[in-house]
PDB file of C-alpha atoms in Angstrom:
ATOM      1  CA  UNK A   8      -6.586   6.693 -17.380  1.00  0.00           C
ATOM      2  CA  UNK A   9      -7.694   6.878 -13.753  1.00  0.00           C
ATOM      3  CA  UNK A  10      -6.486   5.256 -10.566  1.00  0.00           C
ATOM      4  CA  UNK A  11     -10.071   4.238  -9.792  1.00  0.00           C
ATOM      5  CA  UNK A  12     -11.273   3.210 -13.266  1.00  0.00           C
ATOM      6  CA  UNK A  13      -9.468   0.655 -15.409  1.00  0.00           C
ATOM      7  CA  UNK A  14      -8.457   1.611 -18.945  1.00  0.00           C
ATOM      8  CA  UNK A  15      -7.634  -1.026 -21.530  1.00  0.00           C
ATOM      9  CA  UNK A  16      -5.109   0.849 -23.661  1.00  0.00           C
ATOM     10  CA  UNK A  17      -2.250   3.246 -22.907  1.00  0.00           C
ATOM     11  CA  UNK A  18      -2.976   6.836 -23.928  1.00  0.00           C
ATOM     12  CA  UNK A  19      -0.896   9.979 -24.252  1.00  0.00           C
ATOM     13  CA  UNK A  20      -0.719  11.640 -20.827  1.00  0.00           C
ATOM     14  CA  UNK A  21      -1.282   8.450 -18.818  1.00  0.00           C
ATOM     15  CA  UNK A  22       0.788   7.462 -15.805  1.00  0.00           C
ATOM     16  CA  UNK A  23       2.022   3.883 -16.282  1.00  0.00           C
ATOM     17  CA  UNK A  24       4.198   1.548 -14.238  1.00  0.00           C
ATOM     18  CA  UNK A  25       7.287   0.099 -15.959  1.00  0.00           C
ATOM     19  CA  UNK A  26       7.785  -3.338 -14.384  1.00  0.00           C
ATOM     20  CA  UNK A  27      11.286  -4.809 -14.650  1.00  0.00           C
ATOM     21  CA  UNK A  28      10.835  -7.239 -11.745  1.00  0.00           C
ATOM     22  CA  UNK A  29       9.239  -7.524  -8.309  1.00  0.00           C
ATOM     23  CA  UNK A  30      12.055  -5.468  -6.809  1.00  0.00           C
ATOM     24  CA  UNK A  31      12.461  -3.089  -9.742  1.00  0.00           C
ATOM     25  CA  UNK A  32       9.697  -0.893 -11.155  1.00  0.00           C
ATOM     26  CA  UNK A  33       9.057   2.818 -11.610  1.00  0.00           C
ATOM     27  CA  UNK A  34       6.299   5.170 -12.813  1.00  0.00           C
ATOM     28  CA  UNK A  35       6.481   7.013 -16.112  1.00  0.00           C
ATOM     29  CA  UNK A  36       4.262   9.701 -17.647  1.00  0.00           C
ATOM     30  CA  UNK A  37       3.449   8.634 -21.193  1.00  0.00           C
ATOM     31  CA  UNK A  38       4.090  11.452 -23.679  1.00  0.00           C
ATOM     32  CA  UNK A  39       4.202  11.420 -27.463  1.00  0.00           C
ATOM     33  CA  UNK A  40       7.793  11.758 -28.729  1.00  0.00           C
ATOM     34  CA  UNK A  41       9.381  10.944 -25.347  1.00  0.00           C
ATOM     35  CA  UNK A  42      11.762   8.080 -24.564  1.00  0.00           C
ATOM     36  CA  UNK A  43      12.493   6.314 -21.263  1.00  0.00           C
ATOM     37  CA  UNK A  44      15.864   4.758 -20.477  1.00  0.00           C
ATOM     38  CA  UNK A  45      16.010   1.366 -18.710  1.00  0.00           C
ATOM     39  CA  UNK A  46      18.825  -1.110 -18.103  1.00  0.00           C
ATOM     40  CA  UNK A  47      17.382  -3.147 -20.987  1.00  0.00           C
ATOM     41  CA  UNK A  48      17.474  -0.219 -23.394  1.00  0.00           C
ATOM     42  CA  UNK A  49      15.222   2.590 -24.592  1.00  0.00           C
ATOM     43  CA  UNK A  50      11.394   2.579 -24.531  1.00  0.00           C
ATOM     44  CA  UNK A  51       9.911   4.903 -27.179  1.00  0.00           C
ATOM     45  CA  UNK A  52       6.542   6.148 -25.958  1.00  0.00           C
ATOM     46  CA  UNK A  53       5.096   6.876 -29.417  1.00  0.00           C
ATOM     47  CA  UNK A  54       5.725   3.408 -30.846  1.00  0.00           C
ATOM     48  CA  UNK A  55       6.197   1.156 -27.810  1.00  0.00           C
ATOM     49  CA  UNK A  56       3.513   2.449 -25.424  1.00  0.00           C
ATOM     50  CA  UNK A  57       0.740   4.602 -26.888  1.00  0.00           C
ATOM     51  CA  UNK A  58      -2.065   2.419 -28.224  1.00  0.00           C
ATOM     52  CA  UNK A  59      -0.750  -0.773 -26.603  1.00  0.00           C
ATOM     53  CA  UNK A  60      -2.748  -2.640 -23.967  1.00  0.00           C
ATOM     54  CA  UNK A  61      -1.865  -2.386 -20.318  1.00  0.00           C
ATOM     55  CA  UNK A  62      -0.027  -5.519 -19.257  1.00  0.00           C
ATOM     56  CA  UNK A  63       1.791  -5.722 -22.591  1.00  0.00           C
ATOM     57  CA  UNK A  64       5.320  -7.068 -22.809  1.00  0.00           C
ATOM     58  CA  UNK A  65       7.482  -4.367 -24.409  1.00  0.00           C
ATOM     59  CA  UNK A  66      10.873  -5.129 -25.972  1.00  0.00           C
ATOM     60  CA  UNK A  67      13.506  -2.455 -25.343  1.00  0.00           C
ATOM     61  CA  UNK A  68      16.247  -1.333 -27.733  1.00  0.00           C
ATOM     62  CA  UNK A  69      18.901  -3.688 -26.242  1.00  0.00           C
ATOM     63  CA  UNK A  70      16.687  -6.735 -26.646  1.00  0.00           C
ATOM     64  CA  UNK A  71      15.496  -6.940 -23.037  1.00  0.00           C
ATOM     65  CA  UNK A  72      11.832  -6.575 -22.160  1.00  0.00           C
ATOM     66  CA  UNK A  73       9.570  -5.038 -19.524  1.00  0.00           C
ATOM     67  CA  UNK A  74       5.857  -5.109 -18.689  1.00  0.00           C
ATOM     68  CA  UNK A  75       3.742  -1.937 -18.708  1.00  0.00           C
ATOM     69  CA  UNK A  76       1.181  -2.055 -15.877  1.00  0.00           C
ATOM     70  CA  UNK A  77      -1.958  -0.049 -15.190  1.00  0.00           C
ATOM     71  CA  UNK A  78      -1.430   2.108 -12.064  1.00  0.00           C
ATOM     72  CA  UNK A  79      -3.192   1.169  -8.825  1.00  0.00           C
ATOM     73  CA  UNK A  80      -2.931   2.692  -5.329  1.00  0.00           C
ATOM     74  CA  UNK A  81      -0.840  -0.327  -4.274  1.00  0.00           C
ATOM     75  CA  UNK A  82       1.645   0.122  -7.128  1.00  0.00           C
ATOM     76  CA  UNK A  83       1.723   3.881  -6.565  1.00  0.00           C
ATOM     77  CA  UNK A  84       2.600   3.359  -2.884  1.00  0.00           C
ATOM     78  CA  UNK A  85       5.614   1.299  -3.985  1.00  0.00           C
ATOM     79  CA  UNK A  86       6.774   3.787  -6.633  1.00  0.00           C
ATOM     80  CA  UNK A  87       5.662   7.304  -5.705  1.00  0.00           C
ATOM     81  CA  UNK A  88       8.139  10.178  -5.268  1.00  0.00           C
ATOM     82  CA  UNK A  89       8.657  10.584  -1.514  1.00  0.00           C
ATOM     83  CA  UNK A  90       7.967  14.070  -0.192  1.00  0.00           C
ATOM     84  CA  UNK A  91       7.394  12.747   3.332  1.00  0.00           C
ATOM     85  CA  UNK A  92       7.491   9.406   5.122  1.00  0.00           C
ATOM     86  CA  UNK A  93       4.537   7.403   3.815  1.00  0.00           C
ATOM     87  CA  UNK A  94       2.081   4.752   4.943  1.00  0.00           C
ATOM     88  CA  UNK A  95       2.384   1.343   3.294  1.00  0.00           C
ATOM     89  CA  UNK A  96      -0.235  -1.221   2.305  1.00  0.00           C
ATOM     90  CA  UNK A  97      -0.063  -3.121   5.620  1.00  0.00           C
ATOM     91  CA  UNK A  98      -1.284  -0.118   7.636  1.00  0.00           C
ATOM     92  CA  UNK A  99      -3.498   1.216   4.835  1.00  0.00           C
ATOM     93  CA  UNK A 100      -5.527  -1.986   4.604  1.00  0.00           C
ATOM     94  CA  UNK A 101      -6.347  -1.918   8.328  1.00  0.00           C
ATOM     95  CA  UNK A 102      -7.160   1.803   8.256  1.00  0.00           C
ATOM     96  CA  UNK A 103      -9.714   1.455   5.455  1.00  0.00           C
ATOM     97  CA  UNK A 104     -11.355  -1.514   7.223  1.00  0.00           C
ATOM     98  CA  UNK A 105     -11.427  -0.066  10.753  1.00  0.00           C
ATOM     99  CA  UNK A 106     -12.779   3.272   9.507  1.00  0.00           C
ATOM    100  CA  UNK A 107     -15.593   1.276   7.839  1.00  0.00           C
ATOM    101  CA  UNK A 108     -15.076   3.014   4.490  1.00  0.00           C
ATOM    102  CA  UNK A 109     -17.116   2.111   1.423  1.00  0.00           C
ATOM    103  CA  UNK A 110     -18.218   3.700  -1.878  1.00  0.00           C
ATOM    104  CA  UNK A 111     -19.979   6.949  -1.045  1.00  0.00           C
ATOM    105  CA  UNK A 112     -18.151   7.629   2.226  1.00  0.00           C
ATOM    106  CA  UNK A 113     -16.944  11.144   3.087  1.00  0.00           C
ATOM    107  CA  UNK A 114     -13.425  11.190   4.561  1.00  0.00           C
ATOM    108  CA  UNK A 115     -11.259  13.962   6.026  1.00  0.00           C
ATOM    109  CA  UNK A 116      -7.473  13.493   6.069  1.00  0.00           C
ATOM    110  CA  UNK A 117      -4.520  15.438   7.457  1.00  0.00           C
ATOM    111  CA  UNK A 118      -1.783  15.619   6.339  1.00  0.00           C
ATOM    112  CA  UNK A 119      -1.686  14.719   2.683  1.00  0.00           C
ATOM    113  CA  UNK A 120       2.077  14.186   2.524  1.00  0.00           C
ATOM    114  CA  UNK A 121       3.132  12.123  -0.489  1.00  0.00           C
ATOM    115  CA  UNK A 122      -0.430  10.939  -1.170  1.00  0.00           C
ATOM    116  CA  UNK A 123       0.074   7.225  -0.492  1.00  0.00           C
ATOM    117  CA  UNK A 124      -2.968   6.825   1.755  1.00  0.00           C
ATOM    118  CA  UNK A 125      -4.916   9.454  -0.194  1.00  0.00           C
ATOM    119  CA  UNK A 126      -4.980   7.349  -3.365  1.00  0.00           C
ATOM    120  CA  UNK A 127      -6.199   4.290  -1.440  1.00  0.00           C
ATOM    121  CA  UNK A 128      -8.930   6.334   0.282  1.00  0.00           C
ATOM    122  CA  UNK A 129     -10.091   7.803  -3.028  1.00  0.00           C
ATOM    123  CA  UNK A 130     -10.351   4.360  -4.627  1.00  0.00           C
ATOM    124  CA  UNK A 131     -12.313   3.060  -1.631  1.00  0.00           C
ATOM    125  CA  UNK A 132     -14.927   5.864  -1.565  1.00  0.00           C
ATOM    126  CA  UNK A 133     -15.303   6.188  -5.372  1.00  0.00           C
ATOM    127  CA  UNK A 134     -17.421   6.803  -7.382  1.00  0.00           C
ATOM    128  CA  UNK A 135     -19.802   8.861  -5.202  1.00  0.00           C
ATOM    129  CA  UNK A 136     -17.716   9.598  -2.082  1.00  0.00           C
ATOM    130  CA  UNK A 137     -15.234  12.390  -1.468  1.00  0.00           C
ATOM    131  CA  UNK A 138     -11.915  12.999   0.282  1.00  0.00           C
ATOM    132  CA  UNK A 139     -11.119  16.302   1.981  1.00  0.00           C
ATOM    133  CA  UNK A 140      -7.380  16.337   2.577  1.00  0.00           C
ATOM    134  CA  UNK A 141      -5.446  19.073   4.398  1.00  0.00           C
ATOM    135  CA  UNK A 142      -1.721  19.733   3.959  1.00  0.00           C
ATOM    136  CA  UNK A 143       0.144  22.349   6.021  1.00  0.00           C
ATOM    137  CA  UNK A 144       3.065  22.675   3.553  1.00  0.00           C
ATOM    138  CA  UNK A 145       2.092  24.785   0.519  1.00  0.00           C
ATOM    139  CA  UNK A 146       4.410  23.143  -2.038  1.00  0.00           C
ATOM    140  CA  UNK A 147       3.327  19.643  -0.992  1.00  0.00           C
ATOM    141  CA  UNK A 148      -0.317  20.686  -1.282  1.00  0.00           C
ATOM    142  CA  UNK A 149       0.231  22.057  -4.789  1.00  0.00           C
ATOM    143  CA  UNK A 150       2.092  18.914  -5.853  1.00  0.00           C
ATOM    144  CA  UNK A 151      -0.712  16.733  -4.481  1.00  0.00           C
ATOM    145  CA  UNK A 152      -3.308  18.698  -6.507  1.00  0.00           C
ATOM    146  CA  UNK A 153      -1.180  18.221  -9.637  1.00  0.00           C
ATOM    147  CA  UNK A 154      -0.869  14.459  -9.093  1.00  0.00           C
ATOM    148  CA  UNK A 155      -4.592  14.006  -8.426  1.00  0.00           C
ATOM    149  CA  UNK A 156      -5.334  15.877 -11.656  1.00  0.00           C
ATOM    150  CA  UNK A 157      -2.863  13.776 -13.668  1.00  0.00           C
ATOM    151  CA  UNK A 158      -4.295  10.580 -12.167  1.00  0.00           C
ATOM    152  CA  UNK A 159      -7.873  11.439 -13.105  1.00  0.00           C
ATOM    153  CA  UNK A 160      -9.267  11.628  -9.559  1.00  0.00           C
ATOM    154  CA  UNK A 161      -9.447  15.393  -8.983  1.00  0.00           C
ATOM    155  CA  UNK A 162     -13.278  15.268  -8.907  1.00  0.00           C
ATOM    156  CA  UNK A 163     -13.114  12.956  -5.873  1.00  0.00           C
ATOM    157  CA  UNK A 164     -10.744  15.003  -3.708  1.00  0.00           C
ATOM    158  CA  UNK A 165     -10.435  18.527  -2.321  1.00  0.00           C
ATOM    159  CA  UNK A 166      -6.945  19.631  -1.234  1.00  0.00           C
ATOM    160  CA  UNK A 167      -6.626  22.463   1.303  1.00  0.00           C
ATOM    161  CA  UNK A 168      -3.425  24.227   2.340  1.00  0.00           C
ATOM    162  CA  UNK A 169      -3.962  25.189   5.991  1.00  0.00           C
ATOM    163  CA  UNK A 170      -3.160  24.264   9.582  1.00  0.00           C
ATOM    164  CA  UNK A 171      -5.718  21.662  10.638  1.00  0.00           C
ATOM    165  CA  UNK A 172      -4.922  22.247  14.325  1.00  0.00           C
ATOM    166  CA  UNK A 173      -6.020  25.896  14.016  1.00  0.00           C
ATOM    167  CA  UNK A 174      -8.440  25.968  11.096  1.00  0.00           C
ATOM    168  CA  UNK A 175      -9.863  22.438  10.930  1.00  0.00           C
ATOM    169  CA  UNK A 176     -10.898  20.667   7.733  1.00  0.00           C
ATOM    170  CA  UNK A 177     -13.241  23.302   6.308  1.00  0.00           C
ATOM    171  CA  UNK A 178     -16.322  21.066   6.606  1.00  0.00           C
ATOM    172  CA  UNK A 179     -18.790  20.372   9.422  1.00  0.00           C
ATOM    173  CA  UNK A 180     -20.950  17.391  10.385  1.00  0.00           C
ATOM    174  CA  UNK A 181     -20.586  15.506   7.082  1.00  0.00           C
ATOM    175  CA  UNK A 182     -17.591  13.159   7.406  1.00  0.00           C
ATOM    176  CA  UNK A 183     -17.995   9.441   7.978  1.00  0.00           C
ATOM    177  CA  UNK A 184     -14.345   9.162   9.021  1.00  0.00           C
ATOM    178  CA  UNK A 185     -11.319  11.291   9.898  1.00  0.00           C
ATOM    179  CA  UNK A 186      -7.660  10.308   9.611  1.00  0.00           C
ATOM    180  CA  UNK A 187      -4.841  12.215  11.324  1.00  0.00           C
ATOM    181  CA  UNK A 188      -1.134  11.870  10.522  1.00  0.00           C
ATOM    182  CA  UNK A 189       0.340  15.000  12.093  1.00  0.00           C
ATOM    183  CA  UNK A 190       2.923  15.691  14.835  1.00  0.00           C
ATOM    184  CA  UNK A 191       0.351  16.802  17.446  1.00  0.00           C
ATOM    185  CA  UNK A 192      -2.941  15.041  16.662  1.00  0.00           C
ATOM    186  CA  UNK A 193      -4.408  15.852  20.090  1.00  0.00           C
ATOM    187  CA  UNK A 194      -4.653  19.504  18.984  1.00  0.00           C
ATOM    188  CA  UNK A 195      -6.911  18.520  16.067  1.00  0.00           C
ATOM    189  CA  UNK A 196      -9.335  16.203  17.885  1.00  0.00           C
ATOM    190  CA  UNK A 197     -11.854  19.003  18.451  1.00  0.00           C
ATOM    191  CA  UNK A 198     -11.845  19.928  14.745  1.00  0.00           C
ATOM    192  CA  UNK A 199     -12.146  16.243  13.850  1.00  0.00           C
ATOM    193  CA  UNK A 200     -15.233  15.940  16.043  1.00  0.00           C
ATOM    194  CA  UNK A 201     -16.751  18.983  14.327  1.00  0.00           C
ATOM    195  CA  UNK A 202     -16.112  17.507  10.870  1.00  0.00           C
ATOM    196  CA  UNK A 203     -17.653  14.115  11.705  1.00  0.00           C
ATOM    197  CA  UNK A 204     -21.331  13.388  11.218  1.00  0.00           C
ATOM    198  CA  UNK A 205     -23.643  13.744  14.208  1.00  0.00           C
ATOM    199  CA  UNK A 206     -23.210  10.201  15.508  1.00  0.00           C
ATOM    200  CA  UNK A 207     -21.165   7.097  14.766  1.00  0.00           C
ATOM    201  CA  UNK A 208     -18.299   8.656  12.812  1.00  0.00           C
ATOM    202  CA  UNK A 209     -14.906   6.980  13.122  1.00  0.00           C
ATOM    203  CA  UNK A 210     -11.492   8.531  13.692  1.00  0.00           C
ATOM    204  CA  UNK A 211      -7.958   7.158  13.293  1.00  0.00           C
ATOM    205  CA  UNK A 212      -4.696   8.757  14.385  1.00  0.00           C
ATOM    206  CA  UNK A 213      -1.290   7.498  13.223  1.00  0.00           C
ATOM    207  CA  UNK A 214       1.639   8.321  15.533  1.00  0.00           C
ATOM    208  CA  UNK A 215       5.167   6.857  15.713  1.00  0.00           C
ATOM    209  CA  UNK A 216       5.676   7.615  19.440  1.00  0.00           C
ATOM    210  CA  UNK A 217       3.697   6.200  22.358  1.00  0.00           C
ATOM    211  CA  UNK A 218       3.776   9.603  24.119  1.00  0.00           C
ATOM    212  CA  UNK A 219       1.797  11.026  21.183  1.00  0.00           C
ATOM    213  CA  UNK A 220      -0.691   8.187  21.552  1.00  0.00           C
ATOM    214  CA  UNK A 221      -1.175   8.875  25.258  1.00  0.00           C
ATOM    215  CA  UNK A 222      -1.974  12.559  24.730  1.00  0.00           C
ATOM    216  CA  UNK A 223      -4.248  11.754  21.784  1.00  0.00           C
ATOM    217  CA  UNK A 224      -6.241   9.199  23.805  1.00  0.00           C
ATOM    218  CA  UNK A 225      -6.714  11.738  26.614  1.00  0.00           C
ATOM    219  CA  UNK A 226      -7.989  14.299  24.096  1.00  0.00           C
ATOM    220  CA  UNK A 227     -10.373  11.736  22.579  1.00  0.00           C
ATOM    221  CA  UNK A 228     -11.823  10.990  26.006  1.00  0.00           C
ATOM    222  CA  UNK A 229     -12.168  14.717  26.694  1.00  0.00           C
ATOM    223  CA  UNK A 230     -14.184  15.217  23.490  1.00  0.00           C
ATOM    224  CA  UNK A 231     -16.459  12.261  24.212  1.00  0.00           C
ATOM    225  CA  UNK A 232     -15.078   9.625  21.847  1.00  0.00           C
ATOM    226  CA  UNK A 233     -15.699   6.000  22.788  1.00  0.00           C
ATOM    227  CA  UNK A 234     -14.298   2.572  21.806  1.00  0.00           C
ATOM    228  CA  UNK A 235     -10.757   3.979  21.937  1.00  0.00           C
ATOM    229  CA  UNK A 236      -8.133   1.380  21.098  1.00  0.00           C
ATOM    230  CA  UNK A 237      -4.562   1.399  19.813  1.00  0.00           C
ATOM    231  CA  UNK A 238      -3.014  -1.173  17.460  1.00  0.00           C
ATOM    232  CA  UNK A 239       0.437  -1.831  16.033  1.00  0.00           C
ATOM    233  CA  UNK A 240       1.017  -3.940  12.931  1.00  0.00           C
ATOM    234  CA  UNK A 241       4.235  -5.900  12.418  1.00  0.00           C
ATOM    235  CA  UNK A 242       4.679  -7.636   9.074  1.00  0.00           C
ATOM    236  CA  UNK A 243       6.687 -10.884   9.040  1.00  0.00           C
ATOM    237  CA  UNK A 244       7.655 -12.185   5.595  1.00  0.00           C
ATOM    238  CA  UNK A 245       8.563 -15.829   4.871  1.00  0.00           C
ATOM    239  CA  UNK A 246      10.744 -17.146   2.066  1.00  0.00           C
ATOM    240  CA  UNK A 247       9.459 -20.394   0.568  1.00  0.00           C
ATOM    241  CA  UNK A 248      12.436 -22.486  -0.555  1.00  0.00           C
ATOM    242  CA  UNK A 249      13.510 -26.073  -1.127  1.00  0.00           C
ATOM    243  CA  UNK A 250      15.637 -27.588   1.621  1.00  0.00           C
ATOM    244  CA  UNK A 251      17.318 -30.989   1.940  1.00  0.00           C
ATOM    245  CA  UNK A 252      17.464 -33.025   5.145  1.00  0.00           C
ATOM    246  CA  UNK A 253      19.145 -36.333   5.819  1.00  0.00           C
ATOM    247  CA  UNK A 254      16.871 -39.296   6.402  1.00  0.00           C
ATOM    248  CA  UNK A 255      17.438 -40.649   9.913  1.00  0.00           C
ATOM    249  CA  UNK A 256      18.813 -44.175  10.287  1.00  0.00           C
ATOM    250  CA  UNK A 257      16.035 -46.066  12.071  1.00  0.00           C
ATOM    251  CA  UNK A 258      17.674 -49.492  11.861  1.00  0.00           C
ATOM    252  CA  UNK A 259      16.887 -52.650   9.907  1.00  0.00           C
ATOM    253  CA  UNK A 260      13.169 -52.552  10.674  1.00  0.00           C
ATOM    254  CA  UNK A 261      12.839 -49.405   8.546  1.00  0.00           C
ATOM    255  CA  UNK A 262      14.539 -50.984   5.526  1.00  0.00           C
ATOM    256  CA  UNK A 263      11.570 -53.154   4.565  1.00  0.00           C
ATOM    257  CA  UNK A 264       9.075 -51.335   2.380  1.00  0.00           C
ATOM    258  CA  UNK A 265       6.346 -53.774   3.387  1.00  0.00           C
ATOM    259  CA  UNK A 266       6.103 -52.243   6.854  1.00  0.00           C
ATOM    260  CA  UNK A 267       5.445 -48.751   5.462  1.00  0.00           C
ATOM    261  CA  UNK A 268       3.198 -49.808   2.595  1.00  0.00           C
ATOM    262  CA  UNK A 269       5.476 -48.063   0.060  1.00  0.00           C
ATOM    263  CA  UNK A 270       5.788 -49.754  -3.334  1.00  0.00           C
ATOM    264  CA  UNK A 271       8.669 -48.329  -5.385  1.00  0.00           C
ATOM    265  CA  UNK A 272       7.420 -50.154  -8.485  1.00  0.00           C
ATOM    266  CA  UNK A 273       4.152 -48.215  -8.407  1.00  0.00           C
ATOM    267  CA  UNK A 274       4.396 -45.310 -10.922  1.00  0.00           C
ATOM    268  CA  UNK A 275       2.286 -43.118  -8.649  1.00  0.00           C
ATOM    269  CA  UNK A 276       5.064 -43.218  -6.048  1.00  0.00           C
ATOM    270  CA  UNK A 277       7.801 -42.118  -8.426  1.00  0.00           C
ATOM    271  CA  UNK A 278       9.166 -38.700  -7.529  1.00  0.00           C
ATOM    272  CA  UNK A 279       7.819 -38.875  -3.969  1.00  0.00           C
ATOM    273  CA  UNK A 280      10.149 -38.145  -1.016  1.00  0.00           C
ATOM    274  CA  UNK A 281      10.401 -41.898  -0.342  1.00  0.00           C
ATOM    275  CA  UNK A 282      11.927 -42.455  -3.791  1.00  0.00           C
ATOM    276  CA  UNK A 283      15.024 -40.594  -2.561  1.00  0.00           C
ATOM    277  CA  UNK A 284      15.646 -43.013   0.308  1.00  0.00           C
ATOM    278  CA  UNK A 285      18.669 -44.532  -1.380  1.00  0.00           C
ATOM    279  CA  UNK A 286      20.337 -41.110  -1.584  1.00  0.00           C
ATOM    280  CA  UNK A 287      19.981 -40.611   2.170  1.00  0.00           C
ATOM    281  CA  UNK A 288      18.307 -37.169   1.856  1.00  0.00           C
ATOM    282  CA  UNK A 289      14.820 -35.893   1.206  1.00  0.00           C
ATOM    283  CA  UNK A 290      13.816 -32.536  -0.328  1.00  0.00           C
ATOM    284  CA  UNK A 291      10.696 -30.557   0.536  1.00  0.00           C
ATOM    285  CA  UNK A 292       9.364 -26.989   0.538  1.00  0.00           C
ATOM    286  CA  UNK A 293       9.707 -24.987   3.711  1.00  0.00           C
ATOM    287  CA  UNK A 294       8.782 -21.479   4.816  1.00  0.00           C
ATOM    288  CA  UNK A 295      11.711 -19.699   6.443  1.00  0.00           C
ATOM    289  CA  UNK A 296      11.335 -16.212   8.022  1.00  0.00           C
ATOM    290  CA  UNK A 297      13.728 -13.511   6.909  1.00  0.00           C
ATOM    291  CA  UNK A 298      16.686 -12.799   9.183  1.00  0.00           C
ATOM    292  CA  UNK A 299      15.593  -9.157   9.241  1.00  0.00           C
ATOM    293  CA  UNK A 300      12.021  -7.895   9.271  1.00  0.00           C
ATOM    294  CA  UNK A 301      10.252  -4.538   9.055  1.00  0.00           C
ATOM    295  CA  UNK A 302       9.852  -3.296  12.599  1.00  0.00           C
ATOM    296  CA  UNK A 303       7.773  -0.549  14.180  1.00  0.00           C
ATOM    297  CA  UNK A 304       6.173   1.962  11.820  1.00  0.00           C
ATOM    298  CA  UNK A 305       3.574   3.632  14.031  1.00  0.00           C
ATOM    299  CA  UNK A 306       0.623   3.206  16.366  1.00  0.00           C
ATOM    300  CA  UNK A 307      -2.918   3.332  14.990  1.00  0.00           C
ATOM    301  CA  UNK A 308      -5.463   4.711  17.466  1.00  0.00           C
ATOM    302  CA  UNK A 309      -9.135   4.276  16.563  1.00  0.00           C
ATOM    303  CA  UNK A 310     -12.238   5.714  18.231  1.00  0.00           C
ATOM    304  CA  UNK A 311     -15.948   6.345  17.580  1.00  0.00           C
ATOM    305  CA  UNK A 312     -17.905   9.568  17.955  1.00  0.00           C
ATOM    306  CA  UNK A 313     -20.702   8.871  20.421  1.00  0.00           C
TER     307      UNK A 313
END
């Protein structure tokens, strides 16, 4: 099993996603002889998981059922154990596009954190690219190495435990892109420039505060970066639901079907909104925004090495 290569069947040692519903899922490490408790009952790894196909519907001991899904970076982002605040798919999708990443790209990242963005970057640059990721916190760095090994992507990533602001990324003039998610990114701009290829490399800095953005942009200008721009993404979700509205009373002229061309005896018109005229209401689908929405996450500042 690998996060970048699809496997058909569940094997001992795999990481799988137990899907109970769109708002309820969790990762599980498949191990022979192990059981997993869910609200629908017990899942026995030896008999219920190992050897079954990903996407299978598994019946639990209480009669309920779940789906077992193959892990992807998107699913991992939704279910990973949080060691730090993470980036979500909305920001990740723009980062991978604006950094112009593709299979074979070399990327430097700091800091690794919980590995949400790291998994997406690895999938994007696979199978011939590489990710150099730097994490200041030793325990988080060790945990990231362990997860990459369990997820079958350790050959695509190098994890370093060091201070990127003092020691850089450990590589020079090879990176196609650099990503910074650290408290003081302006202190690492010089090291980022050194890691990037001679010309045309892209850099992105993620910062929650506009004061951080201002200092980072000044540092980028100082080190000769061009095309500096800052973006903020706000995600607005709509609920699609059926609503009922009363039909307005337009007077006697509206009562004749001949003026509208509607023929209630025509089978093709049965079930249409006009067939509910006698009830005085009409039903239709409508998109309604949520009363609360996800607000500010952070500012994304992009630039190009000239």
